[in-house]
CSV table of C-alpha atoms and ligand atoms in Angstrom, one decimal:
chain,number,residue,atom,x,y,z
G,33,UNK,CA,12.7,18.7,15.7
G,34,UNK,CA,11.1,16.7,13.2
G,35,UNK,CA,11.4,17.6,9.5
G,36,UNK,CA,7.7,19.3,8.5
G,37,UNK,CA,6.4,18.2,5.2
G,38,UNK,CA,2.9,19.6,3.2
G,39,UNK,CA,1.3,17.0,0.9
G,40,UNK,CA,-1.1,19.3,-1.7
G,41,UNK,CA,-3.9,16.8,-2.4
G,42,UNK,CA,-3.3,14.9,0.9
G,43,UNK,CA,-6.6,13.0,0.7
G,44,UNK,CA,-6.5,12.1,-2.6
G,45,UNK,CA,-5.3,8.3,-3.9
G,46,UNK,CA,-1.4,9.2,-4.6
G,47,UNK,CA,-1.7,12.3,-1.8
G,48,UNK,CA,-2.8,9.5,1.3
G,49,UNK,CA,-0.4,7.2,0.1
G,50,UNK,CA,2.4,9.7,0.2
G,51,UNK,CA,1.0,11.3,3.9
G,52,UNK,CA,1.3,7.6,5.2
G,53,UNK,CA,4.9,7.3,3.9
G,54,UNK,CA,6.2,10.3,5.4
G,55,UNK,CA,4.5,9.2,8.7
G,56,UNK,CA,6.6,6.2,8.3
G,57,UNK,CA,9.3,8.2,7.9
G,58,UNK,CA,9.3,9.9,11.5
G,59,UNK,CA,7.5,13.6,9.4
G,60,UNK,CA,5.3,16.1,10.8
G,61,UNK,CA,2.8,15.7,7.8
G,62,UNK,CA,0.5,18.3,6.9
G,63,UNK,CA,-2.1,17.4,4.5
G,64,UNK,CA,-4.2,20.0,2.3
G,65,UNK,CA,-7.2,19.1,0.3
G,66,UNK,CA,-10.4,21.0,-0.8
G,67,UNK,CA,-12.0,17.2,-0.5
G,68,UNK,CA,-13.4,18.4,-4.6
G,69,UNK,CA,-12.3,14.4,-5.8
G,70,UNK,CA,-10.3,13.9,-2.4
G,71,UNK,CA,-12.1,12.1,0.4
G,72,UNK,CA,-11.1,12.2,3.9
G,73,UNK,CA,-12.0,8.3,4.2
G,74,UNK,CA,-8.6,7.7,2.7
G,75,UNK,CA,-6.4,9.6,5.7
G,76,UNK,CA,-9.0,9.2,8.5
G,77,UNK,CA,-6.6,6.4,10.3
G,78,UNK,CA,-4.1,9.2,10.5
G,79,UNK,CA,-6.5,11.9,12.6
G,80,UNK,CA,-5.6,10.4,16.3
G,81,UNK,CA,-1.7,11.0,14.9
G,82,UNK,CA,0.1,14.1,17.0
G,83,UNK,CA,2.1,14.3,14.0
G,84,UNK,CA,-0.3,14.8,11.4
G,85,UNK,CA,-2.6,17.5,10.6
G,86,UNK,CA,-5.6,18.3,7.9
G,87,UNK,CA,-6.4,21.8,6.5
G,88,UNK,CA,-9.0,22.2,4.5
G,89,UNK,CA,-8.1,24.5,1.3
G,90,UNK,CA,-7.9,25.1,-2.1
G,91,UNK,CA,-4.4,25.9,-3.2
G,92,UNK,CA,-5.9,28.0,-6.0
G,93,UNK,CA,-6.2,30.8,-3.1
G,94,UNK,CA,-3.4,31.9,-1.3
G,95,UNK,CA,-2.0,29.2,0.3
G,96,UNK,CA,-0.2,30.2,4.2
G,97,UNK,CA,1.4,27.6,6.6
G,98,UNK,CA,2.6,28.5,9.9
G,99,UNK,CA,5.9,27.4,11.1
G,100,UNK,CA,8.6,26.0,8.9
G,101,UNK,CA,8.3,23.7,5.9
G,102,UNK,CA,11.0,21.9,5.1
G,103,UNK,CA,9.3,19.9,2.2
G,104,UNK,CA,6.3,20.3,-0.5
G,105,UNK,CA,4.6,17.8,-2.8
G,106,UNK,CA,2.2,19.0,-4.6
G,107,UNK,CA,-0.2,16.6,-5.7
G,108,UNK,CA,-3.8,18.2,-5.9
G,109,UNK,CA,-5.4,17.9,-9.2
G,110,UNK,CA,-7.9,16.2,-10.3
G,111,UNK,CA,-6.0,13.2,-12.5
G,112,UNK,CA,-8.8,11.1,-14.5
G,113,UNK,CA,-10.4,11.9,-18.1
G,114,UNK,CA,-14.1,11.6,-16.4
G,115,UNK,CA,-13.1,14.5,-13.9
G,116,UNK,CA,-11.9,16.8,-16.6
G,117,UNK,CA,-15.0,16.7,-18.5
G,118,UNK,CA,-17.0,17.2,-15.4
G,119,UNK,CA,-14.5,20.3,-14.0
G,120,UNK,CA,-12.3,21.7,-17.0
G,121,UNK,CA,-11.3,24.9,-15.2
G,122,UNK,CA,-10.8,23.6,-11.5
G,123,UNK,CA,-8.2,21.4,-13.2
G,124,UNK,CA,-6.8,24.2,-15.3
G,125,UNK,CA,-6.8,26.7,-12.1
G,126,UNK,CA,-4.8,24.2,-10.0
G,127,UNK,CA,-1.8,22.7,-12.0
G,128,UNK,CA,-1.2,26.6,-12.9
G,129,UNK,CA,-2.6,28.9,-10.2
G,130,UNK,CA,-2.3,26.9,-7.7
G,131,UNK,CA,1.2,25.8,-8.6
G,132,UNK,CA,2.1,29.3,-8.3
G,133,UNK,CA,1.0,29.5,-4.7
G,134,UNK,CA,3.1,26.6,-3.8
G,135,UNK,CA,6.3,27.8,-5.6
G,136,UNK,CA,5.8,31.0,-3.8
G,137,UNK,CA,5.4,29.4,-0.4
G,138,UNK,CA,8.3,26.5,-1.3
G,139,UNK,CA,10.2,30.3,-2.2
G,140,UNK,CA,9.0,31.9,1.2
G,141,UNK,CA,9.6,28.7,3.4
G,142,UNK,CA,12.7,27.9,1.9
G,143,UNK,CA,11.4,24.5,1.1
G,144,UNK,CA,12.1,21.7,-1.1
G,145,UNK,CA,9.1,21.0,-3.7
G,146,UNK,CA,8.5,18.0,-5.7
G,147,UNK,CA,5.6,18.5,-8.6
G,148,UNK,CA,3.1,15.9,-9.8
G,149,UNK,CA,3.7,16.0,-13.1
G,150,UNK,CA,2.2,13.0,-15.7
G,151,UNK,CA,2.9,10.9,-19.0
G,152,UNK,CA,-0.1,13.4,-20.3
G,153,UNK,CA,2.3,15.4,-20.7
G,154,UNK,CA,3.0,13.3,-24.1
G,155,UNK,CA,-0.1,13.4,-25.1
G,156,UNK,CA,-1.0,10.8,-27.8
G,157,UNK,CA,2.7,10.3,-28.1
G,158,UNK,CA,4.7,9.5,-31.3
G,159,UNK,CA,7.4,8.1,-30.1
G,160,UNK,CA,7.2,4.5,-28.1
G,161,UNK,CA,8.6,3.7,-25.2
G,162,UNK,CA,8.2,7.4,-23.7
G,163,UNK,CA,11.5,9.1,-22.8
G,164,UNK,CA,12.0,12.0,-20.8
G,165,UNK,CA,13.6,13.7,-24.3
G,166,UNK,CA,10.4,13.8,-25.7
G,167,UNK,CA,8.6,16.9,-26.0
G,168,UNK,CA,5.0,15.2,-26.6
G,169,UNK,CA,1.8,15.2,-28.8
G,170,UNK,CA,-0.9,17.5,-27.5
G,171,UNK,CA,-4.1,18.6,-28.5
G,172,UNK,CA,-4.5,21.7,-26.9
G,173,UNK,CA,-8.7,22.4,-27.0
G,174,UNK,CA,-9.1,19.1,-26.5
G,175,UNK,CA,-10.8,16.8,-23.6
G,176,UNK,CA,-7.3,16.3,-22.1
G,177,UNK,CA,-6.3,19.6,-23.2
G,178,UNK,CA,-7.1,21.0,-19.5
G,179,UNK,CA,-5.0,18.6,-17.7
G,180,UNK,CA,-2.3,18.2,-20.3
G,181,UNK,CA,-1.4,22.2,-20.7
G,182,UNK,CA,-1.7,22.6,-17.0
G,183,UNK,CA,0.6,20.3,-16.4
G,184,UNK,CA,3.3,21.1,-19.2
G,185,UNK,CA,2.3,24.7,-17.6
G,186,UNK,CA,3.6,23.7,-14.4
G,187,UNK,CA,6.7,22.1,-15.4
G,188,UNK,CA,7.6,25.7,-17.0
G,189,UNK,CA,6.5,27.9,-13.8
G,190,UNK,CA,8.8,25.1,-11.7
G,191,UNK,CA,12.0,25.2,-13.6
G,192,UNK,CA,12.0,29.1,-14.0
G,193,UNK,CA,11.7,28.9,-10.5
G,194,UNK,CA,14.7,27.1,-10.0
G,195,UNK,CA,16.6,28.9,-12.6
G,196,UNK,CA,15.3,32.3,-11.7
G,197,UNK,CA,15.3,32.0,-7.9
G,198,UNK,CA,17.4,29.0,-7.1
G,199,UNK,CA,14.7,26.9,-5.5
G,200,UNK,CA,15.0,23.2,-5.2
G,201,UNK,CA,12.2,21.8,-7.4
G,202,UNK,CA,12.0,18.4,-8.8
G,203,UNK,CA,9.6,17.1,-11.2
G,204,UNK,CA,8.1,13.4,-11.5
G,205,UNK,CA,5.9,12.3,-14.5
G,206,UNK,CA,3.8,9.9,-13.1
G,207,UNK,CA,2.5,7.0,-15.2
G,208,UNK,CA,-0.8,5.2,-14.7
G,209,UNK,CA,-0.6,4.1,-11.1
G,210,UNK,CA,-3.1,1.9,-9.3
G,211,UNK,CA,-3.8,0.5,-5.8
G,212,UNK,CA,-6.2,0.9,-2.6
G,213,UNK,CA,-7.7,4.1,-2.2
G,214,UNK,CA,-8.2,4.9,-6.0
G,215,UNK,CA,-11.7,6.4,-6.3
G,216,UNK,CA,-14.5,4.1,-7.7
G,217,UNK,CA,-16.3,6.2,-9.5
G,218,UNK,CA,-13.3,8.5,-11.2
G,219,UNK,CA,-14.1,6.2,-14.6
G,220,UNK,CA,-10.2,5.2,-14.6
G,221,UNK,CA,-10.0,1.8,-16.3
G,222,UNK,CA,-9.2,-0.2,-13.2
G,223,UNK,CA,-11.9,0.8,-10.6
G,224,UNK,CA,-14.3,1.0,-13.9
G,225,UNK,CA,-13.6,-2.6,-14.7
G,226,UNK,CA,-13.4,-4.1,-10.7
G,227,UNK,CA,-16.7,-2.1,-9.9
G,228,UNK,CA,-18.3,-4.1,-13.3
G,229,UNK,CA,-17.3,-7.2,-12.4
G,230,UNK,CA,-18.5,-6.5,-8.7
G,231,UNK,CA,-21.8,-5.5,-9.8
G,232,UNK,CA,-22.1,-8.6,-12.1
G,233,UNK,CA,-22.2,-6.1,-14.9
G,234,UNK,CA,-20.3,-6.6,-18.4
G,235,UNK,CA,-17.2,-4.7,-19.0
G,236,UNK,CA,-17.2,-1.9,-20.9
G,237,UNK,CA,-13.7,-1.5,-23.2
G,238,UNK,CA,-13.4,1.4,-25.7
G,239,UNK,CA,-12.3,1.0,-29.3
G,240,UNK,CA,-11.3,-2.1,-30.1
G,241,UNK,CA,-9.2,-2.4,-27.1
G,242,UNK,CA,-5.6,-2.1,-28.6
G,243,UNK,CA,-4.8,0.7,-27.1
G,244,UNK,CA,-1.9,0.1,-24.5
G,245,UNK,CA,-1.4,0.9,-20.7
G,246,UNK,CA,1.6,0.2,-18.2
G,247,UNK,CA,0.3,0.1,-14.8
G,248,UNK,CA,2.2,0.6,-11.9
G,249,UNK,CA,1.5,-0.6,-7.9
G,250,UNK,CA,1.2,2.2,-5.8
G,251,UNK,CA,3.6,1.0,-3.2
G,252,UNK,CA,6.1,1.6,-6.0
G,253,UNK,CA,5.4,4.5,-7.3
G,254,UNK,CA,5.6,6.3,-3.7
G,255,UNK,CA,9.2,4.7,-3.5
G,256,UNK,CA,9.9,6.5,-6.4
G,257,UNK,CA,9.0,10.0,-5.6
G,258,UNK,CA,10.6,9.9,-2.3
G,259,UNK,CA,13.8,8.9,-3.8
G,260,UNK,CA,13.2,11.4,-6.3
G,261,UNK,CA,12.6,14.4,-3.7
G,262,UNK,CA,15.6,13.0,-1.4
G,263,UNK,CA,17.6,13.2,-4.6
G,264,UNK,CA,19.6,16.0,-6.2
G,265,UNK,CA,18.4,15.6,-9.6
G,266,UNK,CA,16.2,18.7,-10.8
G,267,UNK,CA,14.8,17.6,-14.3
G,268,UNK,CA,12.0,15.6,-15.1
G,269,UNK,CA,11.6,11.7,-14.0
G,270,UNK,CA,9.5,9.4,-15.3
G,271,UNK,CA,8.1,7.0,-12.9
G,272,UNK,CA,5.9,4.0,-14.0
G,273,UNK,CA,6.1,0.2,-14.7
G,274,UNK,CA,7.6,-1.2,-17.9
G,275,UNK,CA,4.8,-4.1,-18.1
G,276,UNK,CA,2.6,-3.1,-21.2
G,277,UNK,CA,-0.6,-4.3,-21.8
G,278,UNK,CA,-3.4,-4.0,-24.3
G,279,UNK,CA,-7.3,-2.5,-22.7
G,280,UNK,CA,-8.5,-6.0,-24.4
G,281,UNK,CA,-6.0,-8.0,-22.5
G,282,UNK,CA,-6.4,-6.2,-19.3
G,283,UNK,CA,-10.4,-7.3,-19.7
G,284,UNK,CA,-9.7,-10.8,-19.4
G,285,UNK,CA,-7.0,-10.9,-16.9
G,286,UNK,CA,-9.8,-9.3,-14.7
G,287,UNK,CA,-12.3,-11.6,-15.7
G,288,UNK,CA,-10.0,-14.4,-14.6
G,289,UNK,CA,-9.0,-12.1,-11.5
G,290,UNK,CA,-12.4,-11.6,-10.3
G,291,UNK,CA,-13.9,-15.2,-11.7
G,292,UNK,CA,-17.1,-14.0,-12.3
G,293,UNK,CA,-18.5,-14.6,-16.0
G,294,UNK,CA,-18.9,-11.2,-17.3
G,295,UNK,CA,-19.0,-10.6,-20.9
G,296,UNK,CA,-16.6,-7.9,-22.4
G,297,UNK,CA,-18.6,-4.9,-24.6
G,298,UNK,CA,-17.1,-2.6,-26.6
G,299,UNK,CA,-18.1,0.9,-26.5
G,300,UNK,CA,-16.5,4.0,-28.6
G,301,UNK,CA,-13.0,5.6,-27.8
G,302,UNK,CA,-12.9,8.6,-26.0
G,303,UNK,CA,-11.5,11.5,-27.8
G,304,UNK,CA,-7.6,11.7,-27.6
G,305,UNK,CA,-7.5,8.7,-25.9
G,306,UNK,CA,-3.8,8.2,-26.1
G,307,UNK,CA,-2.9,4.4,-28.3
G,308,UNK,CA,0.2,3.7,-26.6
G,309,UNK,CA,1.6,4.3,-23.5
G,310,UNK,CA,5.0,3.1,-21.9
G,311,UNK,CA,7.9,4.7,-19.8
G,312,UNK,CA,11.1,4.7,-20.3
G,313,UNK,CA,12.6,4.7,-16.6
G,314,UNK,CA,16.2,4.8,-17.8
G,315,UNK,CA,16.4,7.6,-15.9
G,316,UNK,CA,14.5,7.0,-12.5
G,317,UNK,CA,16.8,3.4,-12.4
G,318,UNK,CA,20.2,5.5,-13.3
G,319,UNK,CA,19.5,8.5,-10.8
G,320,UNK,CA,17.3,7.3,-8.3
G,321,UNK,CA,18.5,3.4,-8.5
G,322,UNK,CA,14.8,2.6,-8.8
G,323,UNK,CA,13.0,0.1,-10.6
G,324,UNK,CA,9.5,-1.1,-9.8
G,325,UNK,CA,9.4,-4.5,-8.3
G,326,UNK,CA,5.7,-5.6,-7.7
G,327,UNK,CA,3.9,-7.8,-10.6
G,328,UNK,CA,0.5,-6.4,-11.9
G,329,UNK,CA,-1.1,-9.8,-10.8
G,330,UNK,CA,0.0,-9.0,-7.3
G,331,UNK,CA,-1.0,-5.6,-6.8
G,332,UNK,CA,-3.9,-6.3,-8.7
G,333,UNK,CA,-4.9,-9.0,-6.3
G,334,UNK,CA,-4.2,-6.5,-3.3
G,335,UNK,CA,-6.2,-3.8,-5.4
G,336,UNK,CA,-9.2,-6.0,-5.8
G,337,UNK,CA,-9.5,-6.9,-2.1
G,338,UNK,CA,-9.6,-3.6,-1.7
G,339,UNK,CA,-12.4,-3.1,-3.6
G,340,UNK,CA,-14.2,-6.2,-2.5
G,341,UNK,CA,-13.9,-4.9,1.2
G,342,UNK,CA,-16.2,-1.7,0.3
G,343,UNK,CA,-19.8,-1.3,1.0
G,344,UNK,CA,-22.8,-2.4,-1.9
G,345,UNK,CA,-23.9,1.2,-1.1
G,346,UNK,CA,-20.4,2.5,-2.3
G,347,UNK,CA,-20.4,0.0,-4.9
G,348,UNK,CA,-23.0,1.0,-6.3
G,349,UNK,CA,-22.3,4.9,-6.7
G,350,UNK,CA,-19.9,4.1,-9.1
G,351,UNK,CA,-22.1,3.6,-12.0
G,352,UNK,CA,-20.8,3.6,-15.7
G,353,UNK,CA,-20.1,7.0,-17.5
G,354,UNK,CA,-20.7,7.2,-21.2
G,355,UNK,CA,-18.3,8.5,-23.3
G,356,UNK,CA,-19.7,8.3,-26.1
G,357,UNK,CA,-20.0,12.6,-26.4
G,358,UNK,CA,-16.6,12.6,-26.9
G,359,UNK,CA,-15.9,9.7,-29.6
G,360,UNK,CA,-13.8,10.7,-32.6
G,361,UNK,CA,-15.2,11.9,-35.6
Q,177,UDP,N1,-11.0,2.4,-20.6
Q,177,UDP,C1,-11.9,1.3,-21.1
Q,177,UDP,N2,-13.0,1.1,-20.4
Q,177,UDP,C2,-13.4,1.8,-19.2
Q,177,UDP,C3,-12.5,2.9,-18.8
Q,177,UDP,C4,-11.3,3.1,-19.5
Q,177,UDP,O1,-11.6,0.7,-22.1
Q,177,UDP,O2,-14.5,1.6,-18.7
Q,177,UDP,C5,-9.8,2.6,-21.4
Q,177,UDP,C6,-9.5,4.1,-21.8
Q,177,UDP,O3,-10.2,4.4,-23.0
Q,177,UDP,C7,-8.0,4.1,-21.9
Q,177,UDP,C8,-7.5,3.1,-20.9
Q,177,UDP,O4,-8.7,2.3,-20.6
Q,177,UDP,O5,-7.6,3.7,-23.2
Q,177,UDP,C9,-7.0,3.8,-19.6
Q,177,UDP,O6,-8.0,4.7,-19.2
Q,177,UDP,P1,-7.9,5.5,-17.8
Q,177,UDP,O7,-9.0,6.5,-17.8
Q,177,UDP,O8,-7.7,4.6,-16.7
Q,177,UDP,O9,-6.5,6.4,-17.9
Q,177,UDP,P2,-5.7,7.2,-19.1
Q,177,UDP,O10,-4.4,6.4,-19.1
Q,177,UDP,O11,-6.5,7.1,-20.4
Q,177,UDP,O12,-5.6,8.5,-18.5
């Protein structure tokens, strides 16, 4: 009997990443998605698979699976600054409601769970290099606040459900995290910059661009979180790539990436846009025996071939989003 596994946000970037893993990995994969920033483009080369399966839901509502489960990763949430502006209380309702529901089946199912959770968690952190001993640097009512409280919310409803009823839970705070499949149009820096050089539009940095990223290959990241659910460790994880960079810097390596002659153009910083961001993977390499191994110049490369494969008609949905609502006073 194969081991049964349900990906939450299945048809999401990180979701159909993880569905094609477990594939690999000789699963019975079911994917859930309410397709709200998932699109079913991502897993469709999985539909003729006996062992995979699609159900349409939102985990916000009761959630029931027939049959055993023997694993859950819960990965539905909206995950990009643009979509919390655009739906605040979806993202609110499933880090916390909907994390609920999958607890409850995990509970029910006897079933491993692994949560999504993310560096937002930190918030505009004080502390540099981000370790998993930090407790953060949230602003509650602000832009990010919807995402960030959810998620801090679910990392409280998942370890008093392993202290309270024993459940195996594990938690993974995922840092920025690229590859194929990430949505065009979801304003995250990467797609925002590929799409503008695409387009033979300039590139659009906010601030002054100082403001630091550490960007991990998607290939990587999924190596992580399966170690991290076959693992026996139950507190949180950070999982990202060491390699800093600033916005600025990014810019031009794309530039050169993409050898078009696009100008860079500065436009303001979001609200709560955090200034630094870095992992500390101490942990991940010391419990899991992980480290990422694949440069940003080539999963960037592999990234932008992606892109470049798409159609000008999807190209050119993904037009620029203003911020500029949401600039600091
Ligand atoms: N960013 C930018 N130009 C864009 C989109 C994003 O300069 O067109 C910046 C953004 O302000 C942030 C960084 O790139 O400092 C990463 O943004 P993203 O939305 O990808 O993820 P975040 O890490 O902020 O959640």
């Amino acid at each position: 009997m194969k081991k049964r596994v349900l990906i939450t946000g299945g048809a999401g970037f990180l979701g159909s990443h993880l569905c094609d893993r477990f594939i690999t990995e000789g699963f019975e994969v079911i994917a859930m998605d309410n397709l709200i920033t998932g699109d079913l483009k991502n897993i469709q080369h999985l539909f003729e698979n006996e062992d995979f399966h699609f159900y349409h839901h939102d985990v916000t509502k009761f959630v029931h699976v027939s049959g055993t489960i023997d694993y859950i990763l819960h990965f539905a949430s909206p995950a990009s600054p643009i979509d919390y502006l655009k739906i605040p209380i979806q993202t609110l309702k499933v880090g916390s409601l909907g994390t609920h529901n999958l607890l409850g089946l995990a509970k029910e199912k006897k079933a491993r769970i692994l949560i999504a959770s993310t560096s937002e968690v930190y918030g505009d952190p004080l502390v540099h290099p981000q370790s998993e001993e930090y407790y953060g640097n949230v602003n509650t009512i602000g832009p990010r606040g919807v995402y960030d409280e959810a998620k801090r919310f679910q990392e409280s409803m998942t370890m008093a459900y392993h202290r309270f009823h024993g459940l195996e839970t594990r938690i993974a705070r995922i840092f920025n995290t690229y590859g194929p499949r990430m949505r065009l149009n979801d304003g995250r820096v990467i797609p925002a910059f590929i799409g503008q050089a695409l387009r033979g539009e300039d590139l659009t940095v906010f601030g002054d661009g100082s403001q630091t990223r550490s960007f991990c290959y998607v290939d990587d990241q999924v190596e992580g979180l399966y170690r991290l659910l076959m693992s026996e460790y139950t507190n949180p994880v950070n999982i990202g790539n060491l390699d800093e960079i600033s916005i600025l810097d990014f810019a031009e390596e794309i530039i050169k990436l993409t050898g078009t002659d696009q100008k860079i153009v500065f436009k303001p910083l979001p609200k709560d846009d955090p200034l630094q961001r870095q992992p500390n993977i101490d942990r991940a390499k010391e419990v899991l025996g992980w480290t990422p191994s694949i440069s940003r110049s080539e999963g960037m490369k592999k990234t932008y071939e992606y892109f470049k494969s798409l159609s000008p008609e999807e190209l050119e949905k993904s037009e620029h989003k203003d911020f500029s609502k949401h600039i600091r006073e």
